[in-house]
Amino acid sequence: DAMVIQNPRYQVTQFGKPVTLSCSQTLNHNVMYWYQQKSSQAPKLLFHYYDKDFNNEADTPDNFQSRRPNTSFCFLDIRSPGLGDAAMYLCATSRGGAGSNQPQHFGDGTRLSIL
Amino acid sequence: GQQLNQSPQSMFIQEGEDVSMNCTSSSIFNTWLWYKQDPGEGPVLLIALYKAGELTSNGRLTAQFGITRKDSFLNISASIPSDVGIYFCAGGGMDSNYQLIWGAGTKLIIKP
């Protein structure tokens, strides 16, 4: 089945130690998103790629970076994780186009814990 | 900024009851989406609405896109235990902006 796959499902890292989360998709969607979600709150958009064009949300900390080497893969890099970065990180994709009305499809997330 | 008001925040229901939740906004959206999220998993798209006044069903779920494009409701008929979870509404499609505006979620709990 076509889907959005996130690895790993659970990630534990040490305070200040860089960590990378990965996302791959078989939907061939040209837009990919990274969200942060904390304790039953709504997902919060960090950034998205429209093809290779990177779009950062104004309030996303500089500590968060992203790479999209090709259509299928996207990575979230947290350069120096702090305790406040412990959260569920969700990847989503959508088919971009006029009016951007296409719904977003989510992976199952990576739950990040900081020691 | 844009906000969605989603209500109720939580619901305690008996199995077999019908459920209704809604979202309102002061802004117009071109798309309304309803997602369900189970613990430890990502949101799953339930229904996508694209036209003002549109009424769409997906099994026991029914959702409508308000005629003013500022609101939407989701109904679940004859609830079952697997309906438990958090339901989010999200509005999108504004000015070719890919961002979704999310409601705070409705947590559905079935009484034992």
PDB file of C-alpha atoms in Angstrom:
ATOM      1  CA  ASP A   1       0.000   0.000   0.000  1.00  0.00           C
ATOM      2  CA  ALA A   2       1.159   3.520  -0.736  1.00  0.00           C
ATOM      3  CA  MET A   3       1.993   5.265   2.483  1.00  0.00           C
ATOM      4  CA  VAL A   4       4.095   7.604   4.587  1.00  0.00           C
ATOM      5  CA  ILE A   5       6.717   5.774   6.647  1.00  0.00           C
ATOM      6  CA  GLN A   6       8.588   7.239   9.569  1.00  0.00           C
ATOM      7  CA  ASN A   7      11.653   5.751  11.199  1.00  0.00           C
ATOM      8  CA  PRO A   8      12.309   5.105  13.939  1.00  0.00           C
ATOM      9  CA  ARG A   9       8.974   4.988  15.785  1.00  0.00           C
ATOM     10  CA  TYR A  10      10.726   5.776  19.049  1.00  0.00           C
ATOM     11  CA  GLN A  11      13.970   7.692  19.458  1.00  0.00           C
ATOM     12  CA  VAL A  12      15.844   8.458  22.639  1.00  0.00           C
ATOM     13  CA  THR A  13      18.692  10.942  22.605  1.00  0.00           C
ATOM     14  CA  GLN A  14      20.749  12.823  25.128  1.00  0.00           C
ATOM     15  CA  PHE A  15      20.373  16.490  25.885  1.00  0.00           C
ATOM     16  CA  GLY A  16      22.376  18.387  23.268  1.00  0.00           C
ATOM     17  CA  LYS A  17      23.174  15.345  21.112  1.00  0.00           C
ATOM     18  CA  PRO A  18      22.139  15.794  17.458  1.00  0.00           C
ATOM     19  CA  VAL A  19      19.395  13.528  16.207  1.00  0.00           C
ATOM     20  CA  THR A  20      17.897  12.837  12.781  1.00  0.00           C
ATOM     21  CA  LEU A  21      14.404  11.580  12.087  1.00  0.00           C
ATOM     22  CA  SER A  22      13.492  10.192   8.685  1.00  0.00           C
ATOM     23  CA  CYS A  23      10.394  10.031   6.535  1.00  0.00           C
ATOM     24  CA  SER A  24       9.772   8.287   3.245  1.00  0.00           C
ATOM     25  CA  GLN A  25       6.704   8.179   1.038  1.00  0.00           C
ATOM     26  CA  THR A  26       5.425   6.022  -1.780  1.00  0.00           C
ATOM     27  CA  LEU A  27       2.560   8.371  -2.685  1.00  0.00           C
ATOM     28  CA  ASN A  28       4.753  10.391  -5.071  1.00  0.00           C
ATOM     29  CA  HIS A  29       3.453  13.588  -3.505  1.00  0.00           C
ATOM     30  CA  ASN A  30       5.462  16.701  -4.202  1.00  0.00           C
ATOM     31  CA  VAL A  31       4.799  18.414  -0.853  1.00  0.00           C
ATOM     32  CA  MET A  32       6.241  17.072   2.401  1.00  0.00           C
ATOM     33  CA  TYR A  33       5.724  18.486   5.877  1.00  0.00           C
ATOM     34  CA  TRP A  34       7.212  18.128   9.351  1.00  0.00           C
ATOM     35  CA  TYR A  35       5.055  18.739  12.395  1.00  0.00           C
ATOM     36  CA  GLN A  36       5.719  18.713  16.123  1.00  0.00           C
ATOM     37  CA  GLN A  37       2.932  17.451  18.372  1.00  0.00           C
ATOM     38  CA  LYS A  38       2.872  17.575  22.178  1.00  0.00           C
ATOM     39  CA  SER A  39       0.524  15.804  24.603  1.00  0.00           C
ATOM     40  CA  SER A  40      -2.821  15.641  22.755  1.00  0.00           C
ATOM     41  CA  GLN A  41      -2.414  19.089  21.252  1.00  0.00           C
ATOM     42  CA  ALA A  42      -2.935  19.760  17.582  1.00  0.00           C
ATOM     43  CA  PRO A  43       0.104  19.236  15.339  1.00  0.00           C
ATOM     44  CA  LYS A  44       2.279  22.326  14.905  1.00  0.00           C
ATOM     45  CA  LEU A  45       3.847  22.870  11.492  1.00  0.00           C
ATOM     46  CA  LEU A  46       7.625  23.299  11.554  1.00  0.00           C
ATOM     47  CA  PHE A  47       8.328  23.537   7.811  1.00  0.00           C
ATOM     48  CA  HIS A  48       7.412  22.075   4.466  1.00  0.00           C
ATOM     49  CA  TYR A  49       8.943  21.390   1.078  1.00  0.00           C
ATOM     50  CA  TYR A  50       7.148  22.108  -2.163  1.00  0.00           C
ATOM     51  CA  ASP A  51       9.301  19.981  -4.448  1.00  0.00           C
ATOM     52  CA  LYS A  52      12.781  21.232  -3.533  1.00  0.00           C
ATOM     53  CA  ASP A  53      11.619  24.608  -2.245  1.00  0.00           C
ATOM     54  CA  PHE A  54      11.997  24.816   1.525  1.00  0.00           C
ATOM     55  CA  ASN A  55       9.460  26.845   3.521  1.00  0.00           C
ATOM     56  CA  ASN A  56      10.187  27.516   7.180  1.00  0.00           C
ATOM     57  CA  GLU A  57       7.487  28.622   9.605  1.00  0.00           C
ATOM     58  CA  ALA A  58       8.372  31.929  11.256  1.00  0.00           C
ATOM     59  CA  ASP A  59       8.348  30.507  14.785  1.00  0.00           C
ATOM     60  CA  THR A  60      10.332  27.317  14.077  1.00  0.00           C
ATOM     61  CA  PRO A  61      13.532  27.412  16.135  1.00  0.00           C
ATOM     62  CA  ASP A  62      16.871  27.474  14.304  1.00  0.00           C
ATOM     63  CA  ASN A  63      17.684  24.253  16.134  1.00  0.00           C
ATOM     64  CA  PHE A  64      15.412  22.451  13.663  1.00  0.00           C
ATOM     65  CA  GLN A  65      16.634  21.828  10.127  1.00  0.00           C
ATOM     66  CA  SER A  66      15.399  19.689   7.272  1.00  0.00           C
ATOM     67  CA  ARG A  67      16.731  18.013   4.157  1.00  0.00           C
ATOM     68  CA  ARG A  68      14.918  16.549   1.181  1.00  0.00           C
ATOM     69  CA  PRO A  69      17.401  14.741  -1.044  1.00  0.00           C
ATOM     70  CA  ASN A  70      14.729  13.445  -3.427  1.00  0.00           C
ATOM     71  CA  THR A  71      10.954  13.233  -3.863  1.00  0.00           C
ATOM     72  CA  SER A  72      10.588  10.195  -1.620  1.00  0.00           C
ATOM     73  CA  PHE A  73      12.673  11.120   1.417  1.00  0.00           C
ATOM     74  CA  CYS A  74      12.722  13.933   3.925  1.00  0.00           C
ATOM     75  CA  PHE A  75      14.763  14.293   7.118  1.00  0.00           C
ATOM     76  CA  LEU A  76      14.337  16.319  10.271  1.00  0.00           C
ATOM     77  CA  ASP A  77      17.580  17.261  12.023  1.00  0.00           C
ATOM     78  CA  ILE A  78      17.567  18.584  15.564  1.00  0.00           C
ATOM     79  CA  ARG A  79      21.019  20.016  16.129  1.00  0.00           C
ATOM     80  CA  SER A  80      21.024  20.371  19.912  1.00  0.00           C
ATOM     81  CA  PRO A  81      17.910  18.838  21.438  1.00  0.00           C
ATOM     82  CA  GLY A  82      16.628  20.370  24.630  1.00  0.00           C
ATOM     83  CA  LEU A  83      14.156  18.924  27.102  1.00  0.00           C
ATOM     84  CA  GLY A  84      11.427  21.014  25.515  1.00  0.00           C
ATOM     85  CA  ASP A  85      11.930  19.228  22.196  1.00  0.00           C
ATOM     86  CA  ALA A  86      10.556  15.951  23.563  1.00  0.00           C
ATOM     87  CA  ALA A  87       7.455  15.371  21.468  1.00  0.00           C
ATOM     88  CA  MET A  88       5.883  13.345  18.690  1.00  0.00           C
ATOM     89  CA  TYR A  89       7.226  14.370  15.282  1.00  0.00           C
ATOM     90  CA  LEU A  90       4.889  13.785  12.376  1.00  0.00           C
ATOM     91  CA  CYS A  91       5.683  13.716   8.685  1.00  0.00           C
ATOM     92  CA  ALA A  92       2.937  14.362   6.158  1.00  0.00           C
ATOM     93  CA  THR A  93       2.628  14.600   2.397  1.00  0.00           C
ATOM     94  CA  SER A  94       0.177  16.101  -0.041  1.00  0.00           C
ATOM     95  CA  ARG A  95      -0.199  16.573  -3.747  1.00  0.00           C
ATOM     96  CA  GLY A  96       0.530  20.209  -4.479  1.00  0.00           C
ATOM     97  CA  GLY A  97      -1.395  22.098  -7.057  1.00  0.00           C
ATOM     98  CA  ALA A  98      -3.583  25.067  -7.771  1.00  0.00           C
ATOM     99  CA  GLY A  99      -5.440  26.168  -4.657  1.00  0.00           C
ATOM    100  CA  SER A 100      -3.542  23.562  -2.600  1.00  0.00           C
ATOM    101  CA  ASN A 101      -6.807  21.851  -1.701  1.00  0.00           C
ATOM    102  CA  GLN A 102      -5.356  18.381  -1.502  1.00  0.00           C
ATOM    103  CA  PRO A 103      -5.483  16.776   1.970  1.00  0.00           C
ATOM    104  CA  GLN A 104      -2.361  15.887   3.916  1.00  0.00           C
ATOM    105  CA  HIS A 105      -1.561  12.251   4.672  1.00  0.00           C
ATOM    106  CA  PHE A 106       0.404  11.465   7.821  1.00  0.00           C
ATOM    107  CA  GLY A 107       2.901   8.883   8.935  1.00  0.00           C
ATOM    108  CA  ASP A 108       2.647   7.257  12.347  1.00  0.00           C
ATOM    109  CA  GLY A 109       5.206   9.607  13.842  1.00  0.00           C
ATOM    110  CA  THR A 110       8.443   9.326  15.774  1.00  0.00           C
ATOM    111  CA  ARG A 111       8.215   9.834  19.518  1.00  0.00           C
ATOM    112  CA  LEU A 112      11.376  11.603  20.664  1.00  0.00           C
ATOM    113  CA  SER A 113      12.537  11.420  24.260  1.00  0.00           C
ATOM    114  CA  ILE A 114      15.394  13.498  25.669  1.00  0.00           C
ATOM    115  CA  LEU A 115      17.501  12.206  28.556  1.00  0.00           C
TER     116      LEU A 115
ATOM    117  CA  GLY B   1      -3.979  34.911  13.507  1.00  0.00           C
ATOM    118  CA  GLN B   2      -6.438  32.408  12.145  1.00  0.00           C
ATOM    119  CA  GLN B   3      -8.015  30.045  14.664  1.00  0.00           C
ATOM    120  CA  LEU B   4     -10.470  27.210  14.646  1.00  0.00           C
ATOM    121  CA  ASN B   5     -12.785  26.726  17.604  1.00  0.00           C
ATOM    122  CA  GLN B   6     -13.525  23.031  18.011  1.00  0.00           C
ATOM    123  CA  SER B   7     -16.124  21.753  20.432  1.00  0.00           C
ATOM    124  CA  PRO B   8     -16.675  19.926  22.584  1.00  0.00           C
ATOM    125  CA  GLN B   9     -13.212  19.434  24.034  1.00  0.00           C
ATOM    126  CA  SER B  10     -14.148  15.935  25.210  1.00  0.00           C
ATOM    127  CA  MET B  11     -17.167  13.669  25.145  1.00  0.00           C
ATOM    128  CA  PHE B  12     -18.159  10.742  27.333  1.00  0.00           C
ATOM    129  CA  ILE B  13     -20.687   8.592  25.531  1.00  0.00           C
ATOM    130  CA  GLN B  14     -22.332   5.201  25.772  1.00  0.00           C
ATOM    131  CA  GLU B  15     -21.659   2.643  23.071  1.00  0.00           C
ATOM    132  CA  GLY B  16     -24.366   2.930  20.443  1.00  0.00           C
ATOM    133  CA  GLU B  17     -24.955   6.648  20.928  1.00  0.00           C
ATOM    134  CA  ASP B  18     -24.636   9.198  18.156  1.00  0.00           C
ATOM    135  CA  VAL B  19     -21.862  11.781  18.406  1.00  0.00           C
ATOM    136  CA  SER B  20     -21.640  15.291  17.050  1.00  0.00           C
ATOM    137  CA  MET B  21     -18.734  17.729  17.074  1.00  0.00           C
ATOM    138  CA  ASN B  22     -18.089  20.949  15.224  1.00  0.00           C
ATOM    139  CA  CYS B  23     -15.566  23.576  14.267  1.00  0.00           C
ATOM    140  CA  THR B  24     -16.088  27.260  13.625  1.00  0.00           C
ATOM    141  CA  SER B  25     -13.809  29.989  12.403  1.00  0.00           C
ATOM    142  CA  SER B  26     -13.851  33.702  11.730  1.00  0.00           C
ATOM    143  CA  SER B  27     -11.947  32.980   8.495  1.00  0.00           C
ATOM    144  CA  ILE B  28     -13.074  31.388   5.259  1.00  0.00           C
ATOM    145  CA  PHE B  29     -11.500  28.109   4.199  1.00  0.00           C
ATOM    146  CA  ASN B  30     -11.533  26.377   0.826  1.00  0.00           C
ATOM    147  CA  THR B  31     -11.077  22.937   2.390  1.00  0.00           C
ATOM    148  CA  TRP B  32     -12.238  21.338   5.628  1.00  0.00           C
ATOM    149  CA  LEU B  33     -10.601  18.131   6.763  1.00  0.00           C
ATOM    150  CA  TRP B  34     -11.499  15.784   9.598  1.00  0.00           C
ATOM    151  CA  TYR B  35      -8.812  13.533  11.089  1.00  0.00           C
ATOM    152  CA  LYS B  36      -8.837  10.879  13.817  1.00  0.00           C
ATOM    153  CA  GLN B  37      -5.766  10.179  15.884  1.00  0.00           C
ATOM    154  CA  ASP B  38      -5.274   7.103  18.047  1.00  0.00           C
ATOM    155  CA  PRO B  39      -2.693   7.134  20.873  1.00  0.00           C
ATOM    156  CA  GLY B  40       0.870   6.806  19.579  1.00  0.00           C
ATOM    157  CA  GLU B  41      -0.141   7.064  15.941  1.00  0.00           C
ATOM    158  CA  GLY B  42      -0.444   9.723  13.295  1.00  0.00           C
ATOM    159  CA  PRO B  43      -3.694  11.430  12.302  1.00  0.00           C
ATOM    160  CA  VAL B  44      -5.753   9.489   9.783  1.00  0.00           C
ATOM    161  CA  LEU B  45      -7.879  11.367   7.273  1.00  0.00           C
ATOM    162  CA  LEU B  46     -11.580  10.593   7.717  1.00  0.00           C
ATOM    163  CA  ILE B  47     -13.350  13.025   5.422  1.00  0.00           C
ATOM    164  CA  ALA B  48     -12.244  15.857   3.139  1.00  0.00           C
ATOM    165  CA  LEU B  49     -14.717  18.604   2.155  1.00  0.00           C
ATOM    166  CA  TYR B  50     -14.126  20.932  -0.779  1.00  0.00           C
ATOM    167  CA  LYS B  51     -17.370  22.797  -1.526  1.00  0.00           C
ATOM    168  CA  ALA B  52     -19.543  25.044   0.597  1.00  0.00           C
ATOM    169  CA  GLY B  53     -22.654  23.136   1.634  1.00  0.00           C
ATOM    170  CA  GLU B  54     -21.113  19.770   0.752  1.00  0.00           C
ATOM    171  CA  LEU B  55     -22.364  16.839   2.836  1.00  0.00           C
ATOM    172  CA  THR B  56     -20.169  13.742   2.715  1.00  0.00           C
ATOM    173  CA  SER B  57     -20.433  10.338   4.381  1.00  0.00           C
ATOM    174  CA  ASN B  58     -17.829   7.695   5.131  1.00  0.00           C
ATOM    175  CA  GLY B  59     -19.544   4.694   6.677  1.00  0.00           C
ATOM    176  CA  ARG B  60     -21.022   5.814   9.997  1.00  0.00           C
ATOM    177  CA  LEU B  61     -19.369   9.226   9.682  1.00  0.00           C
ATOM    178  CA  THR B  62     -21.022  12.248   8.111  1.00  0.00           C
ATOM    179  CA  ALA B  63     -19.480  15.691   7.744  1.00  0.00           C
ATOM    180  CA  GLN B  64     -20.677  18.938   6.230  1.00  0.00           C
ATOM    181  CA  PHE B  65     -18.883  22.007   4.925  1.00  0.00           C
ATOM    182  CA  GLY B  66     -20.822  25.039   6.142  1.00  0.00           C
ATOM    183  CA  ILE B  67     -22.438  27.246   3.545  1.00  0.00           C
ATOM    184  CA  THR B  68     -20.482  30.266   4.785  1.00  0.00           C
ATOM    185  CA  ARG B  69     -17.207  28.250   4.517  1.00  0.00           C
ATOM    186  CA  LYS B  70     -16.508  29.157   8.135  1.00  0.00           C
ATOM    187  CA  ASP B  71     -17.694  26.014   9.870  1.00  0.00           C
ATOM    188  CA  SER B  72     -18.024  22.253   9.662  1.00  0.00           C
ATOM    189  CA  PHE B  73     -19.503  19.443  11.716  1.00  0.00           C
ATOM    190  CA  LEU B  74     -18.759  15.747  12.040  1.00  0.00           C
ATOM    191  CA  ASN B  75     -21.363  13.232  13.143  1.00  0.00           C
ATOM    192  CA  ILE B  76     -20.711   9.629  14.139  1.00  0.00           C
ATOM    193  CA  SER B  77     -23.730   7.342  14.291  1.00  0.00           C
ATOM    194  CA  ALA B  78     -24.057   4.318  16.571  1.00  0.00           C
ATOM    195  CA  SER B  79     -20.656   4.679  18.202  1.00  0.00           C
ATOM    196  CA  ILE B  80     -18.508   1.611  18.827  1.00  0.00           C
ATOM    197  CA  PRO B  81     -15.449   1.136  21.077  1.00  0.00           C
ATOM    198  CA  SER B  82     -12.951   1.656  18.238  1.00  0.00           C
ATOM    199  CA  ASP B  83     -14.323   5.184  17.728  1.00  0.00           C
ATOM    200  CA  VAL B  84     -12.381   6.222  20.840  1.00  0.00           C
ATOM    201  CA  GLY B  85      -9.636   8.702  20.033  1.00  0.00           C
ATOM    202  CA  ILE B  86      -9.041  12.360  19.301  1.00  0.00           C
ATOM    203  CA  TYR B  87     -10.803  13.974  16.361  1.00  0.00           C
ATOM    204  CA  PHE B  88      -9.264  17.049  14.760  1.00  0.00           C
ATOM    205  CA  CYS B  89     -10.761  19.427  12.262  1.00  0.00           C
ATOM    206  CA  ALA B  90      -8.434  21.386   9.996  1.00  0.00           C
ATOM    207  CA  GLY B  91      -9.097  24.176   7.530  1.00  0.00           C
ATOM    208  CA  GLY B  92      -6.944  24.774   4.512  1.00  0.00           C
ATOM    209  CA  GLY B  93      -6.595  25.884   0.938  1.00  0.00           C
ATOM    210  CA  MET B  94      -6.338  29.623   1.598  1.00  0.00           C
ATOM    211  CA  ASP B  95      -4.471  31.680  -0.983  1.00  0.00           C
ATOM    212  CA  SER B  96      -2.369  28.721  -2.168  1.00  0.00           C
ATOM    213  CA  ASN B  97      -0.938  28.502   1.332  1.00  0.00           C
ATOM    214  CA  TYR B  98      -0.172  24.907   2.230  1.00  0.00           C
ATOM    215  CA  GLN B  99      -0.619  25.449   5.930  1.00  0.00           C
ATOM    216  CA  LEU B 100      -3.544  23.827   7.716  1.00  0.00           C
ATOM    217  CA  ILE B 101      -5.228  25.608  10.602  1.00  0.00           C
ATOM    218  CA  TRP B 102      -6.093  23.030  13.269  1.00  0.00           C
ATOM    219  CA  GLY B 103      -8.790  22.793  15.878  1.00  0.00           C
ATOM    220  CA  ALA B 104      -7.742  21.795  19.399  1.00  0.00           C
ATOM    221  CA  GLY B 105      -9.331  18.354  19.048  1.00  0.00           C
ATOM    222  CA  THR B 106     -12.297  16.497  20.515  1.00  0.00           C
ATOM    223  CA  LYS B 107     -11.435  13.542  22.720  1.00  0.00           C
ATOM    224  CA  LEU B 108     -14.027  10.799  22.461  1.00  0.00           C
ATOM    225  CA  ILE B 109     -14.315   8.427  25.414  1.00  0.00           C
ATOM    226  CA  ILE B 110     -16.769   5.570  25.660  1.00  0.00           C
ATOM    227  CA  LYS B 111     -18.196   4.873  29.098  1.00  0.00           C
ATOM    228  CA  PRO B 112     -17.713   1.296  30.253  1.00  0.00           C
TER     229      PRO B 112
END
